[in-house]
């Protein structure tokens, strides 16, 4: 544990939103502070599935009340997906309960460190601080957009402040500028990072290296890991990008001992298959969204078609344990699509070569993030001319 915290803070609470991208950042910070075995996870959960996907912009409390009203007049299957994504065994975050606990145990255990991440956690986390201001140290990860003075510390990527740059201001119509946050430069309680926090530290990678030794340790070196995401609002690329990726991978194949390819939840054809499998319970809006994605469903199919018979290439099909941590531990180099801040942040932290696909197509703060990675020398564009066996290239 860092000396500054030794004897002052001895326990922590993580408040998540049920999404790995947000919760991993909290757990990563808690691990770095020495609370790996002394933290409890609570969650602020939203209704999911069906029409609820269109209500994510609402405050959690209002969303739940609206969903309850609609559920009374509609069939439940049109509102929720049939699975709960493993959230039932995690306690629901209750501000009053946690604040009361912090006050009652203060003299015995000292201040309670509360670490939260995700838009849905802001209200609960700030309420805990308001109810027990002298007994809680509150850290909010990711920019909360408003009322930063409610938090003791805000940890957010530098690119969240991109809207304040002259270049960004030129892109925003003058009549919209008052609605684009943040409005002020970072204050004294704001810590800026290059990428996202995560829990892929040295200890975690050692554990992963041991756990995946039998499967990944025997692969011919160098091992190139390819993480394929998918298009987002700020990285609107299409099938042409994956076709370009195929050509570039074929060009560097000679310098690789082996290649492992995996997909994320954003990969278009995986999204299509998941949507089609649940058409009986989706709302009309979901069907419209699925049909809109039909032109982009070939990403995974293209890669499988080109490389499934190549003895150097293995493609994870989504079955069994997720090899992501094993890939971070055993890879000699990475190729990652530009849409995933989390994957890029984790890979860059390993100190291994990271090549990015599609960065030139990203806009707004995602483009700023890509530029920042390149300026820091931790990532570079993938060109297909690389010698993967030369780690200094």
Tab-separated table of C-alpha atoms in Angstrom:
chain	number	residue	atom	x	y	z
A	1	UNK	CA	0.000	0.000	0.000
A	2	UNK	CA	1.325	3.519	-0.772
A	3	UNK	CA	2.755	5.152	2.367
A	4	UNK	CA	0.440	8.149	2.026
A	5	UNK	CA	-2.546	5.844	2.671
A	6	UNK	CA	-0.963	3.564	5.253
A	7	UNK	CA	-2.869	3.951	8.508
A	8	UNK	CA	-5.313	6.450	7.017
A	9	UNK	CA	-7.545	4.405	4.708
A	10	UNK	CA	-7.860	0.685	5.282
A	11	UNK	CA	-10.943	-0.357	3.296
A	12	UNK	CA	-12.621	0.483	0.021
A	13	UNK	CA	-15.972	0.244	-1.711
A	14	UNK	CA	-16.317	-0.013	-5.482
A	15	UNK	CA	-19.538	1.222	-7.061
A	16	UNK	CA	-19.970	-0.120	-10.577
A	17	UNK	CA	-22.638	-0.085	-13.249
A	18	UNK	CA	-22.429	-3.706	-14.371
A	19	UNK	CA	-20.197	-2.963	-17.361
A	20	UNK	CA	-16.682	-4.398	-17.376
A	21	UNK	CA	-15.154	-1.316	-19.011
A	22	UNK	CA	-16.167	0.898	-16.091
A	23	UNK	CA	-15.738	-1.568	-13.238
A	24	UNK	CA	-12.281	-2.711	-14.351
A	25	UNK	CA	-11.080	0.868	-13.957
A	26	UNK	CA	-12.296	0.981	-10.356
A	27	UNK	CA	-10.791	-2.392	-9.504
A	28	UNK	CA	-7.529	-1.410	-11.185
A	29	UNK	CA	-7.236	1.670	-8.964
A	30	UNK	CA	-8.177	-0.277	-5.842
A	31	UNK	CA	-5.544	-2.921	-6.661
A	32	UNK	CA	-2.890	-0.261	-7.232
A	33	UNK	CA	-3.677	1.239	-3.821
A	34	UNK	CA	-3.213	-2.100	-2.095
A	35	UNK	CA	-6.852	-2.992	-1.438
A	36	UNK	CA	-7.040	-6.129	-3.580
A	37	UNK	CA	-8.477	-8.154	-0.698
A	38	UNK	CA	-10.111	-5.318	1.206
A	39	UNK	CA	-12.816	-3.972	-1.038
A	40	UNK	CA	-16.490	-4.682	-1.609
A	41	UNK	CA	-18.304	-4.263	-4.919
A	42	UNK	CA	-21.747	-2.695	-5.149
A	43	UNK	CA	-23.653	-1.911	-8.327
A	44	UNK	CA	-26.108	0.626	-9.624
A	45	UNK	CA	-28.100	-1.398	-12.134
A	46	UNK	CA	-30.377	-0.170	-14.882
A	47	UNK	CA	-33.234	-2.088	-16.515
A	48	UNK	CA	-31.908	-3.706	-19.692
A	49	UNK	CA	-33.222	-5.090	-22.927
A	50	UNK	CA	-35.935	-4.018	-25.342
A	51	UNK	CA	-36.948	-0.373	-25.148
A	52	UNK	CA	-34.615	0.187	-22.174
A	53	UNK	CA	-31.657	0.574	-24.519
A	54	UNK	CA	-33.214	3.887	-25.607
A	55	UNK	CA	-33.598	5.157	-22.037
A	56	UNK	CA	-29.944	4.990	-20.968
A	57	UNK	CA	-29.630	8.789	-21.065
A	58	UNK	CA	-32.095	9.183	-18.182
A	59	UNK	CA	-30.969	9.352	-14.540
A	60	UNK	CA	-31.098	5.854	-13.055
A	61	UNK	CA	-33.877	6.656	-10.576
A	62	UNK	CA	-36.137	8.124	-13.282
A	63	UNK	CA	-35.306	5.262	-15.659
A	64	UNK	CA	-36.380	2.675	-13.080
A	65	UNK	CA	-39.625	4.486	-12.297
A	66	UNK	CA	-40.487	4.859	-15.977
A	67	UNK	CA	-39.677	1.217	-16.666
A	68	UNK	CA	-41.888	0.185	-13.754
A	69	UNK	CA	-44.815	2.179	-15.134
A	70	UNK	CA	-44.370	0.841	-18.666
A	71	UNK	CA	-44.001	-2.724	-17.365
A	72	UNK	CA	-47.436	-2.482	-15.759
A	73	UNK	CA	-49.026	-1.908	-19.163
A	74	UNK	CA	-46.752	-3.947	-21.461
A	75	UNK	CA	-45.538	-7.497	-21.744
A	76	UNK	CA	-42.335	-7.892	-19.712
A	77	UNK	CA	-40.576	-9.636	-22.582
A	78	UNK	CA	-40.643	-6.423	-24.591
A	79	UNK	CA	-38.716	-4.630	-21.878
A	80	UNK	CA	-36.022	-7.013	-20.700
A	81	UNK	CA	-33.656	-9.569	-22.077
A	82	UNK	CA	-33.980	-13.034	-20.503
A	83	UNK	CA	-30.568	-12.857	-18.826
A	84	UNK	CA	-29.225	-10.638	-16.060
A	85	UNK	CA	-25.547	-10.889	-17.004
A	86	UNK	CA	-24.535	-12.261	-13.611
A	87	UNK	CA	-25.522	-9.205	-11.591
A	88	UNK	CA	-27.829	-10.905	-9.094
A	89	UNK	CA	-25.053	-11.907	-6.690
A	90	UNK	CA	-23.756	-8.338	-6.278
A	91	UNK	CA	-25.318	-5.966	-3.764
A	92	UNK	CA	-27.289	-2.983	-5.023
A	93	UNK	CA	-25.606	0.300	-4.076
A	94	UNK	CA	-27.637	2.173	-1.460
A	95	UNK	CA	-26.295	5.626	-0.579
A	96	UNK	CA	-27.894	5.829	2.867
A	97	UNK	CA	-26.695	2.358	3.864
A	98	UNK	CA	-23.109	2.988	2.755
A	99	UNK	CA	-22.966	6.444	4.351
A	100	UNK	CA	-24.302	5.045	7.633
A	101	UNK	CA	-21.722	2.258	7.542
A	102	UNK	CA	-18.937	4.784	6.930
A	103	UNK	CA	-20.019	6.892	9.927
A	104	UNK	CA	-20.480	3.965	12.325
A	105	UNK	CA	-17.141	2.327	11.517
A	106	UNK	CA	-15.095	5.522	11.168
A	107	UNK	CA	-13.415	5.424	14.605
A	108	UNK	CA	-12.496	1.759	14.195
A	109	UNK	CA	-11.532	1.582	10.516
A	110	UNK	CA	-10.919	5.178	9.453
A	111	UNK	CA	-12.319	6.857	6.332
A	112	UNK	CA	-14.085	4.792	3.700
A	113	UNK	CA	-12.598	5.007	0.212
A	114	UNK	CA	-15.406	5.015	-2.357
A	115	UNK	CA	-14.394	4.499	-5.989
A	116	UNK	CA	-17.091	4.800	-8.653
A	117	UNK	CA	-17.168	4.815	-12.441
A	118	UNK	CA	-19.864	5.272	-15.041
A	119	UNK	CA	-22.603	7.837	-15.512
A	120	UNK	CA	-25.168	5.784	-13.620
A	121	UNK	CA	-23.057	5.775	-10.441
A	122	UNK	CA	-22.662	9.547	-10.137
A	123	UNK	CA	-25.849	10.220	-8.181
A	124	UNK	CA	-25.325	7.417	-5.642
A	125	UNK	CA	-21.620	8.158	-5.166
A	126	UNK	CA	-22.126	11.892	-4.633
A	127	UNK	CA	-25.012	11.177	-2.228
A	128	UNK	CA	-22.726	9.015	-0.085
A	129	UNK	CA	-20.267	11.905	0.148
A	130	UNK	CA	-23.050	14.374	0.961
A	131	UNK	CA	-24.425	12.156	3.737
A	132	UNK	CA	-21.019	11.385	5.303
A	133	UNK	CA	-18.666	14.191	4.194
A	134	UNK	CA	-16.125	13.660	6.996
A	135	UNK	CA	-16.074	9.881	6.775
A	136	UNK	CA	-15.754	9.243	3.031
A	137	UNK	CA	-13.066	9.949	0.437
A	138	UNK	CA	-14.808	9.841	-2.931
A	139	UNK	CA	-13.062	9.116	-6.239
A	140	UNK	CA	-15.063	9.303	-9.469
A	141	UNK	CA	-13.449	7.719	-12.534
A	142	UNK	CA	-14.554	9.113	-15.910
A	143	UNK	CA	-15.682	12.721	-16.178
A	144	UNK	CA	-19.011	13.281	-14.357
A	145	UNK	CA	-19.758	16.323	-16.587
A	146	UNK	CA	-21.308	18.409	-13.807
A	147	UNK	CA	-20.647	19.427	-10.178
A	148	UNK	CA	-17.043	18.242	-9.937
A	149	UNK	CA	-16.877	19.869	-6.489
A	150	UNK	CA	-18.983	16.986	-5.135
A	151	UNK	CA	-16.002	14.641	-5.497
A	152	UNK	CA	-12.698	14.577	-3.625
A	153	UNK	CA	-10.948	13.359	-6.757
A	154	UNK	CA	-11.940	12.929	-10.396
A	155	UNK	CA	-9.750	10.710	-12.594
A	156	UNK	CA	-10.449	11.042	-16.294
A	157	UNK	CA	-8.626	10.684	-19.634
A	158	UNK	CA	-7.073	13.842	-21.022
A	159	UNK	CA	-9.117	13.526	-24.209
A	160	UNK	CA	-12.306	14.189	-22.203
A	161	UNK	CA	-11.155	17.830	-22.188
A	162	UNK	CA	-10.698	17.887	-25.946
A	163	UNK	CA	-13.897	19.986	-26.422
A	164	UNK	CA	-12.084	22.922	-24.766
A	165	UNK	CA	-9.249	22.955	-27.312
A	166	UNK	CA	-9.250	25.591	-30.089
A	167	UNK	CA	-9.438	22.852	-32.722
A	168	UNK	CA	-12.550	21.354	-31.131
A	169	UNK	CA	-14.206	24.739	-30.630
A	170	UNK	CA	-13.947	25.363	-34.367
A	171	UNK	CA	-15.911	22.158	-34.995
A	172	UNK	CA	-18.794	23.070	-32.674
A	173	UNK	CA	-21.463	25.484	-33.965
A	174	UNK	CA	-21.519	28.527	-31.682
A	175	UNK	CA	-25.131	27.917	-30.613
A	176	UNK	CA	-24.241	24.409	-29.362
A	177	UNK	CA	-21.096	25.263	-27.409
A	178	UNK	CA	-22.927	25.894	-24.137
A	179	UNK	CA	-24.267	22.330	-24.257
A	180	UNK	CA	-20.950	20.559	-24.845
A	181	UNK	CA	-19.161	19.571	-21.635
A	182	UNK	CA	-16.794	20.067	-19.926
A	183	UNK	CA	-17.142	23.827	-19.709
A	184	UNK	CA	-14.070	24.596	-17.583
A	185	UNK	CA	-10.427	23.445	-17.534
A	186	UNK	CA	-9.578	20.725	-14.988
A	187	UNK	CA	-9.504	21.931	-11.396
A	188	UNK	CA	-7.217	20.920	-8.531
A	189	UNK	CA	-9.252	17.795	-7.790
A	190	UNK	CA	-8.945	16.449	-11.358
A	191	UNK	CA	-6.226	13.979	-12.372
A	192	UNK	CA	-5.748	13.457	-16.112
A	193	UNK	CA	-4.586	10.181	-17.632
A	194	UNK	CA	-3.589	9.319	-21.194
A	195	UNK	CA	-5.867	6.291	-21.409
A	196	UNK	CA	-8.211	4.290	-19.217
A	197	UNK	CA	-7.333	2.767	-15.857
A	198	UNK	CA	-7.378	-1.039	-15.785
A	199	UNK	CA	-6.424	-4.032	-13.655
A	200	UNK	CA	-3.855	-5.620	-15.982
A	201	UNK	CA	-0.954	-4.924	-13.602
A	202	UNK	CA	2.212	-7.005	-13.206
A	203	UNK	CA	0.674	-9.308	-10.604
A	204	UNK	CA	-2.416	-9.941	-12.734
A	205	UNK	CA	-0.290	-10.663	-15.802
A	206	UNK	CA	1.866	-13.130	-13.856
A	207	UNK	CA	-1.258	-15.001	-12.787
A	208	UNK	CA	-2.590	-14.939	-16.356
A	209	UNK	CA	0.730	-16.147	-17.757
A	210	UNK	CA	0.598	-19.159	-15.458
A	211	UNK	CA	-3.087	-19.867	-16.119
A	212	UNK	CA	-2.679	-19.753	-19.900
A	213	UNK	CA	0.766	-21.375	-20.121
A	214	UNK	CA	-0.454	-24.704	-21.501
A	215	UNK	CA	-2.448	-23.072	-24.301
A	216	UNK	CA	-0.411	-19.987	-25.200
A	217	UNK	CA	3.071	-20.767	-23.918
A	218	UNK	CA	3.576	-23.508	-26.500
A	219	UNK	CA	2.764	-21.316	-29.520
A	220	UNK	CA	5.635	-20.453	-31.884
A	221	UNK	CA	7.132	-17.027	-31.278
A	222	UNK	CA	6.651	-14.200	-31.905
A	223	UNK	CA	2.959	-14.237	-31.012
A	224	UNK	CA	0.910	-11.453	-32.601
A	225	UNK	CA	-2.445	-10.840	-30.889
A	226	UNK	CA	-5.145	-9.146	-32.977
A	227	UNK	CA	-8.091	-7.566	-31.130
A	228	UNK	CA	-10.955	-6.644	-33.470
A	229	UNK	CA	-13.653	-4.281	-32.217
A	230	UNK	CA	-16.209	-2.505	-34.332
A	231	UNK	CA	-17.539	0.855	-35.486
A	232	UNK	CA	-18.645	3.529	-33.023
A	233	UNK	CA	-20.027	7.029	-33.400
A	234	UNK	CA	-16.513	8.459	-33.217
A	235	UNK	CA	-14.838	5.671	-35.216
A	236	UNK	CA	-17.321	5.062	-38.071
A	237	UNK	CA	-15.413	2.528	-40.116
A	238	UNK	CA	-16.924	-0.314	-42.118
A	239	UNK	CA	-16.140	-3.562	-43.910
A	240	UNK	CA	-13.385	-1.917	-45.960
A	241	UNK	CA	-11.284	-1.636	-42.813
A	242	UNK	CA	-11.393	-5.354	-42.022
A	243	UNK	CA	-10.551	-6.159	-45.660
A	244	UNK	CA	-7.557	-3.855	-45.334
A	245	UNK	CA	-6.638	-5.588	-42.071
A	246	UNK	CA	-6.663	-8.965	-43.839
A	247	UNK	CA	-4.210	-7.729	-46.473
A	248	UNK	CA	-1.885	-6.219	-43.856
A	249	UNK	CA	-1.909	-9.362	-41.706
A	250	UNK	CA	-1.054	-11.447	-44.750
A	251	UNK	CA	1.853	-9.087	-45.405
A	252	UNK	CA	3.376	-9.530	-41.920
A	253	UNK	CA	2.594	-13.247	-41.643
A	254	UNK	CA	6.159	-14.184	-42.611
A	255	UNK	CA	7.552	-12.480	-39.498
A	256	UNK	CA	5.092	-14.102	-37.058
A	257	UNK	CA	5.423	-17.434	-35.341
A	258	UNK	CA	1.699	-17.445	-34.581
A	259	UNK	CA	-1.324	-15.141	-34.601
A	260	UNK	CA	-4.328	-15.113	-32.258
A	261	UNK	CA	-7.471	-13.200	-33.302
A	262	UNK	CA	-10.324	-12.293	-30.967
A	263	UNK	CA	-13.431	-10.134	-31.264
A	264	UNK	CA	-15.238	-7.737	-28.954
A	265	UNK	CA	-18.942	-7.207	-28.316
A	266	UNK	CA	-18.838	-4.381	-30.884
A	267	UNK	CA	-17.750	-6.618	-33.758
A	268	UNK	CA	-20.686	-6.212	-36.201
A	269	UNK	CA	-21.411	-9.797	-37.232
A	270	UNK	CA	-21.372	-10.991	-33.612
A	271	UNK	CA	-23.894	-8.294	-32.772
A	272	UNK	CA	-26.064	-9.457	-35.660
A	273	UNK	CA	-26.046	-13.076	-34.527
A	274	UNK	CA	-26.906	-12.150	-30.946
A	275	UNK	CA	-29.733	-9.933	-32.133
A	276	UNK	CA	-31.176	-12.515	-34.520
A	277	UNK	CA	-31.126	-15.199	-31.805
A	278	UNK	CA	-33.429	-13.115	-29.621
A	279	UNK	CA	-35.808	-11.679	-32.229
A	280	UNK	CA	-38.740	-13.253	-30.427
A	281	UNK	CA	-38.282	-10.963	-27.431
A	282	UNK	CA	-36.817	-7.767	-28.871
A	283	UNK	CA	-38.683	-4.524	-29.291
A	284	UNK	CA	-39.417	-3.102	-32.748
A	285	UNK	CA	-36.582	-0.604	-32.296
A	286	UNK	CA	-34.100	-3.460	-31.817
A	287	UNK	CA	-35.201	-5.047	-35.082
A	288	UNK	CA	-34.758	-1.756	-36.920
A	289	UNK	CA	-31.277	-1.379	-35.425
A	290	UNK	CA	-30.348	-4.921	-36.428
A	291	UNK	CA	-31.468	-4.314	-40.006
A	292	UNK	CA	-29.399	-1.123	-40.087
A	293	UNK	CA	-26.305	-3.189	-39.258
A	294	UNK	CA	-26.840	-5.768	-41.997
A	295	UNK	CA	-24.246	-4.196	-44.315
A	296	UNK	CA	-21.575	-4.539	-41.641
A	297	UNK	CA	-22.128	-8.128	-40.575
A	298	UNK	CA	-19.177	-9.602	-42.460
A	299	UNK	CA	-16.270	-8.565	-40.218
A	300	UNK	CA	-15.771	-11.838	-38.387
A	301	UNK	CA	-16.784	-13.925	-41.392
A	302	UNK	CA	-14.136	-12.258	-43.553
A	303	UNK	CA	-11.377	-12.978	-41.036
A	304	UNK	CA	-12.540	-16.550	-40.479
A	305	UNK	CA	-12.741	-17.196	-44.225
A	306	UNK	CA	-9.238	-15.863	-44.858
A	307	UNK	CA	-7.387	-17.371	-41.894
A	308	UNK	CA	-9.295	-20.358	-40.474
A	309	UNK	CA	-7.203	-22.839	-42.475
A	310	UNK	CA	-3.873	-21.103	-41.885
A	311	UNK	CA	-1.803	-23.188	-39.426
A	312	UNK	CA	-0.238	-20.036	-37.967
A	313	UNK	CA	-3.579	-18.463	-37.049
A	314	UNK	CA	-5.986	-19.251	-34.219
A	315	UNK	CA	-9.355	-17.471	-33.950
A	316	UNK	CA	-11.162	-17.428	-30.620
A	317	UNK	CA	-14.800	-18.330	-31.254
A	318	UNK	CA	-16.156	-16.885	-28.027
A	319	UNK	CA	-16.551	-20.291	-26.385
A	320	UNK	CA	-14.891	-21.124	-23.082
A	321	UNK	CA	-12.839	-18.804	-20.856
A	322	UNK	CA	-12.010	-15.395	-22.288
A	323	UNK	CA	-8.293	-15.429	-23.228
A	324	UNK	CA	-7.895	-11.634	-23.037
A	325	UNK	CA	-5.632	-11.572	-19.958
A	326	UNK	CA	-3.658	-14.504	-21.336
A	327	UNK	CA	-3.170	-12.601	-24.577
A	328	UNK	CA	-1.876	-9.570	-22.674
A	329	UNK	CA	0.582	-11.777	-20.809
A	330	UNK	CA	1.862	-13.922	-23.690
A	331	UNK	CA	1.702	-11.633	-26.737
A	332	UNK	CA	4.887	-10.246	-28.246
A	333	UNK	CA	2.986	-7.544	-30.151
A	334	UNK	CA	-0.586	-6.341	-30.628
A	335	UNK	CA	-2.761	-5.165	-33.505
A	336	UNK	CA	-5.903	-3.431	-32.197
A	337	UNK	CA	-8.730	-1.548	-33.885
A	338	UNK	CA	-8.936	2.085	-32.815
A	339	UNK	CA	-12.399	1.999	-31.223
A	340	UNK	CA	-11.413	0.459	-27.874
A	341	UNK	CA	-9.816	2.848	-25.376
A	342	UNK	CA	-9.695	0.073	-22.763
A	343	UNK	CA	-7.957	-2.539	-24.928
A	344	UNK	CA	-5.448	-0.010	-26.208
A	345	UNK	CA	-4.719	1.238	-22.688
A	346	UNK	CA	-4.142	-2.293	-21.396
A	347	UNK	CA	-1.912	-3.294	-24.309
A	348	UNK	CA	0.138	-0.091	-24.163
A	349	UNK	CA	0.793	-0.603	-20.446
A	350	UNK	CA	2.602	-3.891	-21.158
A	351	UNK	CA	5.444	-2.079	-22.924
A	352	UNK	CA	5.107	-4.315	-25.977
A	353	UNK	CA	4.660	-2.994	-29.544
A	354	UNK	CA	1.080	-1.867	-30.201
A	355	UNK	CA	-0.143	-1.268	-33.753
A	356	UNK	CA	-3.470	0.480	-34.338
A	357	UNK	CA	-5.903	-0.063	-37.213
A	358	UNK	CA	-8.393	2.620	-38.233
A	359	UNK	CA	-7.074	5.539	-36.163
A	360	UNK	CA	-7.138	7.825	-39.199
A	361	UNK	CA	-10.916	7.332	-39.441
A	362	UNK	CA	-11.659	8.370	-35.865
A	363	UNK	CA	-13.043	11.810	-35.076
A	364	UNK	CA	-13.538	14.175	-32.153
A	365	UNK	CA	-11.921	13.128	-28.864
A	366	UNK	CA	-11.148	9.603	-30.120
A	367	UNK	CA	-8.830	11.154	-32.713
A	368	UNK	CA	-7.229	13.174	-29.917
A	369	UNK	CA	-6.708	9.965	-27.924
A	370	UNK	CA	-5.002	8.260	-30.872
A	371	UNK	CA	-2.743	11.270	-31.396
A	372	UNK	CA	-1.832	11.218	-27.716
A	373	UNK	CA	-0.818	7.541	-27.838
A	374	UNK	CA	1.418	8.195	-30.820
A	375	UNK	CA	2.980	11.301	-29.242
A	376	UNK	CA	3.843	9.264	-26.150
A	377	UNK	CA	5.434	6.604	-28.358
A	378	UNK	CA	3.293	3.748	-27.018
A	379	UNK	CA	1.346	3.020	-30.220
A	380	UNK	CA	1.757	3.458	-33.952
A	381	UNK	CA	-0.336	2.886	-37.085
A	382	UNK	CA	-0.369	-0.629	-38.517
A	383	UNK	CA	0.906	-0.508	-42.092
A	384	UNK	CA	1.495	-4.154	-43.011
A	385	UNK	CA	5.202	-3.454	-43.498
A	386	UNK	CA	6.210	-4.330	-39.931
A	387	UNK	CA	8.679	-7.010	-38.938
A	388	UNK	CA	6.944	-8.469	-35.881
A	389	UNK	CA	10.036	-10.469	-34.957
A	390	UNK	CA	11.930	-7.202	-34.492
A	391	UNK	CA	10.517	-5.696	-31.274
A	392	UNK	CA	12.366	-2.426	-31.817
A	393	UNK	CA	10.881	-1.765	-35.262
